[in-house]
Coordinates of C-alpha atoms and ligand atoms in Angstrom, one line a residue:
M154 CA -13.5 -1.6 -14.6
K155 CA -10.4 0.8 -14.3
K156 CA -13.0 3.3 -12.8
L157 CA -14.7 0.5 -10.4
H158 CA -10.9 -0.8 -8.9
F159 CA -10.3 3.0 -8.1
L160 CA -13.8 2.9 -6.5
L161 CA -13.7 -0.4 -4.4
P162 CA -11.7 -0.3 -1.8
L163 CA -14.1 3.2 -0.6
L164 CA -17.0 1.3 -1.3
V165 CA -15.2 -1.2 1.7
S166 CA -14.2 1.6 3.8
S167 CA -17.4 2.7 3.8
A168 CA -20.1 -0.6 5.0
M169 CA -16.6 -1.8 7.4
A170 CA -17.5 2.1 9.0
G171 CA -21.1 0.9 9.1
T172 CA -20.2 -2.0 10.3
A173 CA -18.5 -0.2 12.9
L174 CA -20.9 2.3 13.1
A175 CA -23.6 -0.5 13.6
Q176 CA -21.8 -2.9 16.1
A177 CA -21.3 0.7 18.7
Q178 CA -24.6 0.9 18.8
L179 CA -24.4 -3.1 20.7
Q180 CA -24.1 -3.2 23.6
P181 CA -21.5 -5.2 25.6
V182 CA -21.9 -8.7 25.7
P183 CA -22.6 -9.3 30.0
T184 CA -20.3 -12.2 31.2
M185 CA -22.9 -14.2 33.5
A186 CA -21.6 -17.3 36.0
K187 CA -22.0 -20.6 35.4
E188 CA -24.3 -21.3 37.6
D189 CA -26.2 -18.1 36.9
F190 CA -26.2 -19.2 33.0
D191 CA -27.2 -22.8 33.8
K192 CA -30.0 -21.0 36.2
A193 CA -31.4 -19.3 33.3
T194 CA -31.6 -21.7 31.3
G195 CA -33.2 -23.6 32.8
I196 CA -37.0 -20.7 33.1
Y197 CA -35.4 -20.1 29.4
F198 CA -36.4 -23.7 28.2
N199 CA -40.4 -24.2 31.2
R200 CA -40.9 -20.1 30.7
C201 CA -39.6 -18.6 26.6
G202 CA -38.6 -21.3 24.0
G203 CA -42.4 -22.3 23.8
C204 CA -42.6 -19.1 22.1
H205 CA -39.4 -18.0 21.2
G206 CA -38.0 -21.0 19.8
S207 CA -34.9 -22.8 21.7
L208 CA -32.2 -21.3 19.6
R209 CA -34.6 -18.3 20.9
K210 CA -34.9 -17.1 17.0
G211 CA -38.9 -16.5 16.9
A212 CA -42.2 -17.6 16.2
T213 CA -45.0 -17.1 18.3
G214 CA -42.4 -14.0 19.7
K215 CA -39.4 -12.1 18.4
P216 CA -36.6 -12.7 17.9
L217 CA -33.9 -12.7 20.7
T218 CA -31.0 -13.2 18.4
P219 CA -27.8 -11.0 19.9
D220 CA -28.0 -8.9 16.8
K221 CA -31.8 -7.6 18.4
T222 CA -31.5 -7.4 21.7
R223 CA -27.5 -6.3 22.7
T224 CA -29.5 -3.0 20.5
K225 CA -31.6 -2.5 24.2
T226 CA -29.7 -2.1 27.5
V227 CA -29.7 -5.1 30.8
E228 CA -32.1 -2.8 32.4
N229 CA -35.4 -2.1 29.5
L230 CA -35.3 -5.7 28.7
A231 CA -34.8 -6.5 32.4
K232 CA -38.5 -4.2 32.9
I233 CA -40.3 -6.0 29.0
I234 CA -39.5 -9.5 30.7
Y235 CA -41.2 -8.3 34.2
N236 CA -43.9 -6.0 33.3
G237 CA -44.6 -7.2 29.2
T238 CA -45.4 -5.4 26.8
D239 CA -48.5 -4.4 25.0
A240 CA -47.6 -7.2 21.9
G241 CA -48.3 -9.7 24.1
M242 CA -46.2 -10.7 26.0
P243 CA -47.2 -12.3 29.7
G244 CA -45.3 -9.6 32.8
W245 CA -43.5 -12.2 34.4
G246 CA -42.5 -10.8 37.5
T247 CA -46.7 -9.5 37.8
A248 CA -47.6 -12.4 36.9
G249 CA -45.4 -13.2 40.3
V250 CA -43.1 -16.2 38.3
L251 CA -39.9 -13.6 38.2
S252 CA -39.1 -12.0 40.7
K253 CA -36.7 -8.5 39.7
D254 CA -33.4 -10.2 40.1
D255 CA -34.4 -12.9 37.6
A256 CA -35.5 -10.8 35.1
D257 CA -32.3 -9.0 35.1
L258 CA -30.3 -12.8 34.8
M259 CA -32.9 -13.3 32.0
A260 CA -31.7 -9.8 30.4
K261 CA -28.4 -10.3 29.8
F262 CA -29.0 -14.5 29.2
V263 CA -30.7 -12.7 26.5
Q264 CA -28.1 -10.8 25.5
N265 CA -25.3 -13.9 25.2
E266 CA -25.6 -16.3 23.0
P267 CA -28.0 -19.0 22.0
V268 CA -26.8 -22.6 22.9
A269 CA -28.2 -25.2 21.4
P270 CA -29.3 -27.9 23.9
P271 CA -28.4 -31.1 22.4
E272 CA -30.0 -34.0 19.6
F273 CA -32.2 -37.1 20.9
N274 CA -31.7 -39.5 19.0
M275 CA -33.1 -43.0 18.6
K276 CA -30.5 -44.6 21.6
E277 CA -31.0 -41.8 24.0
I278 CA -35.3 -41.9 23.1
Q279 CA -34.8 -47.1 23.5
A280 CA -32.9 -45.4 26.7
T281 CA -36.2 -43.8 28.3
W282 CA -38.2 -46.0 27.5
K283 CA -40.0 -48.4 30.3
L284 CA -42.9 -50.8 29.7
H285 CA -44.9 -50.8 33.3
V286 CA -46.9 -53.1 32.7
P287 CA -46.8 -55.6 28.7
P288 CA -49.6 -55.7 26.6
E289 CA -49.8 -59.7 28.1
K290 CA -49.7 -58.5 32.1
R291 CA -52.9 -56.3 31.5
P292 CA -56.4 -56.9 32.6
T293 CA -58.4 -58.6 29.4
K294 CA -62.2 -57.3 30.3
V295 CA -63.0 -53.6 32.4
M296 CA -62.7 -54.1 35.4
H297 CA -64.8 -52.0 37.2
K298 CA -68.3 -50.4 36.7
R299 CA -67.9 -46.8 35.3
N300 CA -68.5 -45.1 31.3
I301 CA -65.3 -44.6 30.0
D302 CA -67.3 -42.2 27.5
T303 CA -67.7 -40.0 30.3
L304 CA -65.1 -39.9 32.1
V305 CA -62.3 -36.7 31.7
A306 CA -59.1 -36.5 31.7
V307 CA -57.6 -32.6 33.1
I308 CA -54.4 -31.5 32.2
L309 CA -52.7 -30.9 36.4
R310 CA -49.9 -28.5 34.4
D311 CA -47.6 -27.5 37.6
A312 CA -48.3 -31.2 38.8
G313 CA -47.6 -32.6 36.8
K314 CA -50.1 -35.3 36.8
I315 CA -53.7 -35.9 35.4
A316 CA -56.7 -35.8 37.4
I317 CA -58.9 -38.6 35.7
I318 CA -63.2 -37.9 37.5
D319 CA -65.7 -39.6 36.2
G320 CA -67.7 -37.8 34.1
D321 CA -71.3 -39.0 36.0
T322 CA -70.4 -38.6 39.3
K323 CA -68.2 -35.7 39.2
E324 CA -65.5 -37.5 41.6
I325 CA -62.1 -37.4 41.0
W326 CA -61.5 -41.1 40.2
T327 CA -57.5 -40.6 40.4
T328 CA -54.6 -38.9 39.5
V329 CA -51.6 -40.4 36.9
D330 CA -47.9 -39.5 37.1
S331 CA -47.2 -37.3 33.0
G332 CA -44.1 -35.5 31.7
F333 CA -43.6 -31.9 33.1
A334 CA -45.8 -29.3 33.1
V335 CA -47.9 -32.2 31.2
H336 CA -49.6 -29.8 27.4
T337 CA -51.9 -32.3 25.3
L338 CA -54.0 -35.2 25.8
R339 CA -55.2 -37.6 23.9
Y340 CA -56.8 -41.3 23.0
S341 CA -56.6 -44.5 21.1
H342 CA -59.0 -45.0 19.3
S343 CA -61.0 -47.5 21.3
G344 CA -60.8 -44.7 24.1
R345 CA -59.3 -47.4 26.3
Y346 CA -55.7 -46.3 26.5
L347 CA -54.3 -42.1 27.3
Y348 CA -51.8 -40.4 25.8
T349 CA -50.1 -37.8 27.9
I350 CA -47.3 -35.0 26.5
G351 CA -45.7 -33.2 29.0
R352 CA -43.3 -30.1 27.5
D353 CA -40.4 -32.4 29.4
A354 CA -41.3 -34.5 25.8
K355 CA -42.4 -37.1 29.1
A356 CA -45.6 -39.5 26.6
T357 CA -47.0 -42.2 29.4
M358 CA -50.1 -44.0 28.0
V359 CA -52.3 -44.9 31.4
D360 CA -54.5 -48.2 30.3
L361 CA -58.3 -46.9 31.3
W362 CA -60.2 -50.5 32.0
M363 CA -57.8 -50.9 35.1
D364 CA -58.8 -50.2 38.9
P365 CA -57.7 -47.6 39.0
P366 CA -55.9 -46.6 35.7
Q367 CA -53.0 -46.7 35.2
T368 CA -48.7 -45.3 33.7
V369 CA -48.2 -48.8 31.9
A370 CA -45.1 -46.5 29.3
E371 CA -43.6 -43.5 29.2
V372 CA -40.5 -42.5 27.2
K373 CA -39.2 -39.4 26.5
T374 CA -38.9 -38.4 22.8
G375 CA -36.2 -35.5 22.7
I376 CA -36.2 -32.3 25.0
E377 CA -39.4 -30.4 23.9
A378 CA -42.8 -31.6 23.1
R379 CA -46.5 -30.2 22.6
S380 CA -48.3 -32.5 20.3
I381 CA -50.0 -36.7 20.8
D382 CA -51.8 -38.3 18.9
S383 CA -52.5 -42.0 18.1
S384 CA -53.7 -44.3 15.1
K385 CA -57.4 -44.1 14.0
Y386 CA -57.7 -45.3 10.7
K387 CA -59.2 -48.7 9.6
G388 CA -60.5 -49.6 6.4
P389 CA -59.3 -51.6 2.9
K390 CA -55.8 -50.9 4.0
G391 CA -55.0 -52.4 7.6
D392 CA -56.0 -52.1 11.3
F393 CA -54.1 -49.7 12.5
L394 CA -56.7 -48.9 16.0
D395 CA -54.2 -48.5 18.8
K396 CA -51.8 -49.8 17.0
L397 CA -49.4 -46.5 17.0
A398 CA -48.7 -43.1 18.7
V399 CA -46.3 -40.1 17.0
V400 CA -45.0 -37.4 19.6
G401 CA -44.6 -33.4 18.3
N402 CA -41.4 -32.0 18.8
Y403 CA -40.4 -28.9 20.1
W404 CA -36.7 -29.8 20.5
P405 CA -34.7 -32.1 18.7
P406 CA -37.0 -30.7 15.1
S407 CA -38.6 -34.1 14.5
Y408 CA -42.1 -37.0 14.4
V409 CA -41.0 -39.9 16.4
I410 CA -43.0 -42.6 15.5
L411 CA -44.8 -45.2 19.1
D412 CA -45.7 -48.0 19.2
G413 CA -49.6 -47.6 20.2
Q414 CA -49.4 -50.7 22.8
T415 CA -46.2 -50.1 24.5
L416 CA -44.8 -47.2 23.6
E417 CA -41.3 -48.8 22.4
P418 CA -39.7 -46.0 19.7
K419 CA -40.0 -47.0 16.1
K420 CA -39.4 -44.2 13.6
V421 CA -37.9 -40.5 14.6
V422 CA -38.1 -37.9 11.6
G423 CA -36.6 -35.2 11.0
T424 CA -38.1 -32.1 10.6
R425 CA -35.2 -28.6 9.8
G426 CA -35.3 -28.2 6.5
Y427 CA -36.2 -24.8 4.0
T428 CA -38.9 -22.0 3.9
Y429 CA -41.6 -23.6 2.4
D430 CA -41.6 -19.3 1.1
T431 CA -38.2 -18.1 0.9
N432 CA -36.5 -21.8 1.1
E433 CA -34.4 -20.5 3.8
Y434 CA -32.8 -23.0 6.0
H435 CA -34.2 -23.2 9.3
P436 CA -32.6 -24.8 12.2
E437 CA -35.6 -25.3 13.9
P438 CA -39.1 -26.0 12.6
R439 CA -41.3 -26.9 15.3
V440 CA -44.0 -29.6 15.1
A441 CA -47.1 -28.2 16.2
A442 CA -50.6 -29.4 16.1
I443 CA -51.0 -32.7 14.7
V444 CA -54.7 -34.1 14.1
A445 CA -55.1 -38.4 12.8
S446 CA -57.5 -38.5 9.7
H447 CA -60.0 -41.5 10.0
I448 CA -60.7 -41.5 5.8
D449 CA -56.1 -42.6 5.4
P450 CA -54.0 -44.4 7.5
E451 CA -52.1 -41.2 8.0
W452 CA -51.4 -37.9 10.5
I453 CA -51.2 -34.6 9.8
L454 CA -48.0 -32.3 11.5
T455 CA -48.1 -29.0 11.4
V456 CA -44.3 -27.8 11.4
K457 CA -44.4 -24.1 12.6
E458 CA -41.5 -22.0 11.5
T459 CA -41.5 -23.4 7.5
G460 CA -45.0 -23.4 7.2
Q461 CA -46.1 -27.5 5.8
L462 CA -48.2 -29.6 6.5
L463 CA -47.5 -32.5 6.4
V464 CA -49.4 -35.7 5.8
V465 CA -47.9 -39.1 7.3
D466 CA -48.2 -42.7 6.4
Y467 CA -47.7 -44.6 9.0
S468 CA -49.3 -47.3 6.9
D469 CA -45.7 -48.9 5.5
L470 CA -42.6 -47.5 8.5
K471 CA -40.1 -49.1 6.0
N472 CA -41.4 -47.4 2.3
F473 CA -42.9 -44.2 4.1
K474 CA -44.5 -41.7 2.4
V475 CA -44.9 -38.1 4.0
T476 CA -47.0 -35.7 1.0
T477 CA -45.9 -32.1 2.2
I478 CA -48.7 -28.8 1.3
E479 CA -47.2 -25.6 1.9
A480 CA -49.0 -23.3 3.9
E481 CA -47.9 -20.7 6.0
R482 CA -45.7 -20.0 8.5
F483 CA -45.5 -19.9 12.7
L484 CA -48.4 -23.4 12.3
H485 CA -49.9 -23.6 15.9
D486 CA -53.2 -24.8 16.7
G487 CA -56.1 -26.6 15.5
G488 CA -58.9 -29.5 14.9
F489 CA -60.9 -30.8 11.8
D490 CA -64.0 -29.0 10.4
A491 CA -67.2 -30.7 11.0
S492 CA -67.5 -33.5 8.3
K493 CA -63.0 -34.2 9.5
R494 CA -62.2 -33.8 5.6
Y495 CA -60.8 -30.4 6.5
F496 CA -58.5 -30.2 8.8
L497 CA -57.9 -26.3 10.3
V498 CA -54.6 -24.3 11.3
A499 CA -53.8 -21.0 12.6
A500 CA -50.5 -19.3 10.9
N501 CA -50.8 -17.7 14.2
M502 CA -48.2 -14.8 13.8
R503 CA -49.5 -14.7 10.1
D504 CA -53.2 -13.6 10.8
K505 CA -53.7 -15.9 8.8
M506 CA -56.1 -19.7 9.1
V507 CA -55.2 -22.2 6.7
A508 CA -57.8 -24.9 5.8
I509 CA -56.2 -28.7 3.5
D510 CA -58.2 -31.7 1.6
I511 CA -57.0 -34.4 4.0
K512 CA -58.5 -37.1 1.2
T513 CA -57.3 -34.8 -1.8
K514 CA -53.9 -34.2 1.2
K515 CA -53.8 -30.2 -1.3
L516 CA -54.3 -26.8 -0.3
A517 CA -57.8 -26.1 0.6
G518 CA -58.1 -22.1 1.4
I519 CA -55.5 -19.2 3.6
V520 CA -58.4 -17.3 4.5
E521 CA -57.1 -13.7 7.2
T522 CA -59.7 -13.8 10.6
G523 CA -57.7 -11.6 12.7
N524 CA -55.7 -10.7 14.9
K525 CA -54.1 -13.4 16.3
P526 CA -56.2 -16.7 15.2
H527 CA -56.1 -19.8 18.6
P528 CA -58.7 -21.9 17.9
G529 CA -56.8 -24.5 20.4
R530 CA -59.3 -27.4 18.4
G531 CA -61.8 -24.2 17.1
A532 CA -65.7 -24.8 17.1
N533 CA -67.7 -26.8 15.1
F534 CA -71.5 -24.9 14.6
V535 CA -74.5 -24.2 11.6
D536 CA -74.9 -20.9 11.6
P537 CA -78.4 -19.6 10.3
K538 CA -77.4 -17.9 7.4
F539 CA -74.0 -19.2 6.0
G540 CA -74.9 -22.4 6.5
P541 CA -71.8 -24.6 8.9
V542 CA -68.7 -22.8 9.7
Y543 CA -65.9 -23.4 11.8
A544 CA -64.9 -20.6 14.8
T545 CA -61.6 -19.6 16.2
P546 CA -61.6 -17.1 19.4
H547 CA -58.1 -14.4 18.0
L548 CA -54.9 -13.1 20.8
G549 CA -54.8 -10.6 19.7
E550 CA -58.1 -9.0 19.7
P551 CA -62.0 -9.4 21.6
L552 CA -62.7 -11.5 18.3
V553 CA -64.3 -14.8 17.4
A554 CA -63.8 -15.1 13.3
L555 CA -66.6 -17.8 12.1
I556 CA -64.9 -19.7 8.8
G557 CA -67.3 -21.1 6.0
T558 CA -66.8 -24.5 5.2
D559 CA -69.5 -26.3 3.1
V560 CA -67.3 -26.8 0.3
G561 CA -69.2 -29.0 -1.8
G562 CA -73.1 -27.7 0.0
K563 CA -75.1 -24.9 -0.8
H564 CA -73.4 -22.6 0.8
K565 CA -69.9 -23.1 -0.7
A566 CA -69.4 -19.8 -1.8
N567 CA -68.6 -18.6 1.3
A568 CA -65.6 -21.5 1.8
W569 CA -62.7 -20.3 3.5
K570 CA -64.5 -17.5 3.6
V571 CA -64.9 -15.5 6.5
V572 CA -68.8 -14.7 6.5
R573 CA -69.6 -13.2 10.8
K574 CA -67.9 -11.8 12.9
L575 CA -68.7 -11.7 16.8
V576 CA -68.1 -10.1 20.2
P577 CA -66.7 -11.7 22.9
A578 CA -65.4 -9.7 26.1
G579 CA -62.2 -9.7 25.3
E580 CA -58.4 -10.2 23.8
G581 CA -56.6 -12.5 25.5
G582 CA -58.6 -15.5 23.6
L583 CA -57.4 -19.2 23.9
F584 CA -59.9 -22.2 23.2
I585 CA -63.3 -23.0 22.2
K586 CA -65.6 -25.4 21.7
T587 CA -68.8 -26.4 21.2
H588 CA -70.9 -29.0 20.4
P589 CA -73.9 -30.9 18.2
K590 CA -76.3 -31.0 21.4
S591 CA -76.0 -27.0 22.2
D592 CA -77.6 -23.8 21.1
H593 CA -74.5 -21.6 23.0
L594 CA -70.4 -21.2 21.9
W595 CA -68.3 -21.1 24.4
V596 CA -64.9 -18.9 24.5
D597 CA -62.1 -17.8 27.2
H598 CA -60.5 -14.6 27.1
A599 CA -57.4 -16.7 29.1
L600 CA -54.6 -14.0 28.5
A601 CA -56.8 -10.5 28.5
K602 CA -55.1 -8.4 30.0
D603 CA -58.4 -7.4 32.8
E604 CA -59.3 -9.5 36.1
N605 CA -63.0 -9.1 34.8
V606 CA -62.8 -10.3 31.4
Y607 CA -59.6 -12.8 32.1
R608 CA -62.3 -14.7 34.9
S609 CA -65.1 -15.0 32.8
V610 CA -65.5 -16.8 29.7
S611 CA -68.4 -15.5 26.1
V612 CA -71.4 -18.4 25.3
F613 CA -73.2 -17.0 22.0
D614 CA -76.1 -18.0 21.2
I615 CA -76.1 -19.6 17.9
K616 CA -79.7 -19.4 16.1
N617 CA -79.2 -16.1 16.6
P618 CA -75.3 -15.3 16.8
D619 CA -75.5 -11.4 16.1
A620 CA -76.8 -10.9 19.9
P621 CA -74.7 -10.6 22.5
P622 CA -73.2 -12.8 24.4
R623 CA -73.5 -14.2 28.1
I624 CA -70.8 -13.1 30.1
I625 CA -69.6 -15.0 32.7
K626 CA -67.9 -14.6 36.1
V627 CA -66.9 -18.0 37.2
G628 CA -64.8 -16.4 39.9
D629 CA -62.4 -14.5 42.1
R630 CA -59.1 -16.3 41.3
G631 CA -57.1 -17.6 39.1
R632 CA -57.8 -17.2 34.7
V633 CA -60.1 -19.5 33.5
V634 CA -59.3 -21.7 30.5
H635 CA -61.1 -23.8 28.1
M636 CA -64.0 -25.6 28.2
E637 CA -64.9 -29.1 27.1
Y638 CA -68.6 -30.2 27.2
N639 CA -69.5 -33.8 28.5
K640 CA -70.2 -37.0 26.3
A641 CA -74.4 -36.2 26.3
G642 CA -73.9 -32.2 25.0
N643 CA -75.2 -30.6 28.0
E644 CA -72.5 -29.6 30.3
V645 CA -69.4 -27.3 29.5
W646 CA -66.4 -28.2 32.6
V647 CA -64.3 -24.8 32.6
S648 CA -61.3 -24.5 34.3
V649 CA -60.1 -22.2 37.0
W650 CA -56.7 -22.2 36.2
D651 CA -53.8 -20.9 39.5
R652 CA -52.8 -23.1 42.2
K653 CA -55.2 -23.8 44.0
G654 CA -58.0 -24.6 40.7
E655 CA -60.5 -25.2 40.5
I656 CA -63.5 -26.9 37.8
V657 CA -66.7 -25.5 36.7
I658 CA -69.0 -27.1 35.4
Y659 CA -72.0 -25.3 33.7
D660 CA -75.5 -26.6 32.6
D661 CA -75.3 -26.2 28.9
K662 CA -79.3 -25.6 28.3
T663 CA -79.8 -23.2 31.7
L664 CA -76.1 -21.6 32.1
K665 CA -76.1 -22.2 35.5
E666 CA -73.6 -23.0 38.1
K667 CA -74.5 -27.0 38.8
A668 CA -70.9 -28.0 40.7
R669 CA -68.2 -26.7 42.1
L670 CA -64.9 -29.6 42.3
A671 CA -62.3 -27.7 44.5
D672 CA -60.1 -30.0 45.0
P673 CA -56.5 -29.8 46.7
R674 CA -55.3 -32.1 43.8
L675 CA -56.6 -30.0 41.6
V676 CA -53.9 -27.6 40.6
T677 CA -53.5 -25.7 38.4
P678 CA -56.1 -27.4 36.2
T679 CA -55.9 -26.4 32.2
G680 CA -56.6 -29.6 29.3
K681 CA -60.5 -31.1 30.1
F682 CA -61.3 -33.9 27.5
N683 CA -63.5 -36.0 27.7
V684 CA -62.8 -38.9 26.5
Y685 CA -66.0 -39.9 23.9
N686 CA -65.8 -36.0 22.7
T687 CA -61.7 -36.2 22.3
R688 CA -61.5 -39.7 19.6
H689 CA -64.4 -39.2 18.3
D690 CA -63.1 -34.9 17.3
I691 CA -66.1 -33.8 18.8
Y692 CA -65.6 -30.1 19.4
Ligands
DHE827 FE1 -50.2 -25.2 24.4 C1 -52.5 -27.1 22.8 C2 -48.2 -24.9 22.3 C3 -48.6 -22.1 26.3 C4 -52.2 -25.0 27.2 N1 -50.6 -26.1 22.6 C5 -51.5 -26.8 21.8 C6 -50.7 -26.6 20.6 C7 -49.4 -26.6 20.2 C8 -49.1 -25.9 21.4 C9 -48.9 -27.4 19.7 C10 -51.3 -28.3 20.4 C11 -50.9 -29.4 20.4 C12 -52.5 -30.3 19.2 O1 -53.7 -29.9 19.2 O2 -51.9 -31.6 18.7 N2 -48.8 -23.8 24.3 C13 -47.8 -23.8 22.8 C14 -47.0 -22.8 22.8 O3 -45.7 -22.7 21.9 C15 -47.1 -22.1 24.4 C16 -47.6 -20.7 23.4 C17 -45.9 -21.3 24.6 C18 -45.6 -23.1 25.8 O4 -44.0 -22.8 26.7 O5 -45.7 -24.1 25.8 C19 -48.3 -22.5 25.2 N3 -51.4 -23.3 25.8 C20 -50.0 -22.2 26.5 C21 -50.7 -21.9 28.1 O6 -50.0 -21.4 28.4 C22 -51.6 -23.3 28.3 C23 -52.5 -22.4 28.3 C24 -51.2 -23.4 29.4 C25 -49.9 -24.7 29.5 O7 -49.9 -25.9 29.5 O8 -49.2 -24.1 29.5 C26 -51.5 -23.9 26.8 N4 -51.8 -25.5 25.0 C27 -52.8 -25.9 26.5 C28 -54.3 -27.0 26.4 C29 -53.7 -27.9 24.3 C30 -53.2 -26.6 24.2 C31 -54.9 -26.9 26.9 C32 -54.8 -28.3 24.1 C33 -56.4 -27.6 24.0 C34 -57.1 -28.5 23.1 O9 -58.7 -28.9 22.9 O10 -56.5 -29.9 22.5

């Protein structure tokens, strides 16, 4: 004991010397004028927070806390921000988004302590709720002759608008306003209402019975969000069709349940808590993908940072039941298998896909697939050798992994295993699509490095998956992103994603171009959502 007492000061002083040494190696905190700091905060929210987190603790991108960023000089950080990295970070300068001065500003910003954005409670949410047209003032029948099931709603990201395109005539019927940099779209179960969610957490709902469709309600559920869905259950536990909606927030870390007819906010539920594996407190577990169960009155929400899936029972909001399934960290995007009993979601920074059984509400499997799977909602088809499979592209390598999903069938030995690996034209894959009536599997490589690759799509023959894909160069501008089938399953719509955007439509049988929609309104088109396919989860 005496000996230990004697040793203690030595240990303490050497630990202090270590800390002093570590501090000596850190760069000083750069001072910033308030207006520069505010400008940098805005840029960070728009361009960086999605990957690195509002509190800069990292997720798809690396942590950017000062203990990490101050090990580099401002010049080095600014170079990374301007030029990007081989690990997949975009070059914000080379892409023409940030100037050299902006990159320098952001380098200084990330060396300062992160500032948490404000909370956004029910009072603030309620204050943003606007019911433009109450249900009793809406039409009681469809007011036009267009076929709602064949409509395609297209996100016009940088315009903060949605284009509603007639799938039969290919005419842009109308555009409606949405939140800032709108991220994704879903429909109510009946197909009457289109729900949109902006990056700024503004949700809107559009009535497709009106001529032309109009925004009938809006609400801001938080400060940052990426996902929205509607209630899709009708059965012995109640009729919830078109009754509710839910938004998954990035900030504050929470989800918000809304009335499906009016978007009136009904309940806010926080997701702050402990990581599933190390049980460490996380202040910012963000809600990523959401799907709506067809077999129970439930949504399945993925919580990115804690690695959990929440099965949220919306049938009784007062006696509220949530089943938490431990899975894997950094859950991001995903979709159902063909039977809609299993939900597959990417834990992208762990190179894995997670499958859960939404009937038993248990983890079904975890499979390592490759470098950063990014399925969007994925694609389902029957492989000639391995039976029913779910396909995902990858951000980090030229790979489409086919995962066996035939849990109860004759290929059950392949369930939750990678049964086949296909090689598309490049890395940077974001989205994939097929259709039950199609023999093709379409994959983009929107974030590839090579211009020829990101301007092309790879198309595989699913009857002969080992054959190399047909590579189709879509255009000479922009990046090519996100595919959607029409209701009949014989056309594929692809976005040319730049300010002078285009939608290119291919005949799925011949793979020949059928139409090219160019219009000044088509600013930065990203996701496209056919009403019928989206509400029935066909992909
Ligand atoms: Fe997305 C889906 C988050 C960048 C276009 N995106 C999703 C989903 C999440 C997400 C959680 C799943 C929603 C669901 O299914 O319920 N996306 C994020 C990010 O955090 C990230 C990496 C950075 C950010 O700050 O937003 C990001 N996403 C992008 C883009 O850069 C894309 C290509 C263009 C854009 O909007 O900025 C983009 N993400 C999309 C689209 C979907 C999507 C089109 C819906 C795909 C679908 O078919 O359902």
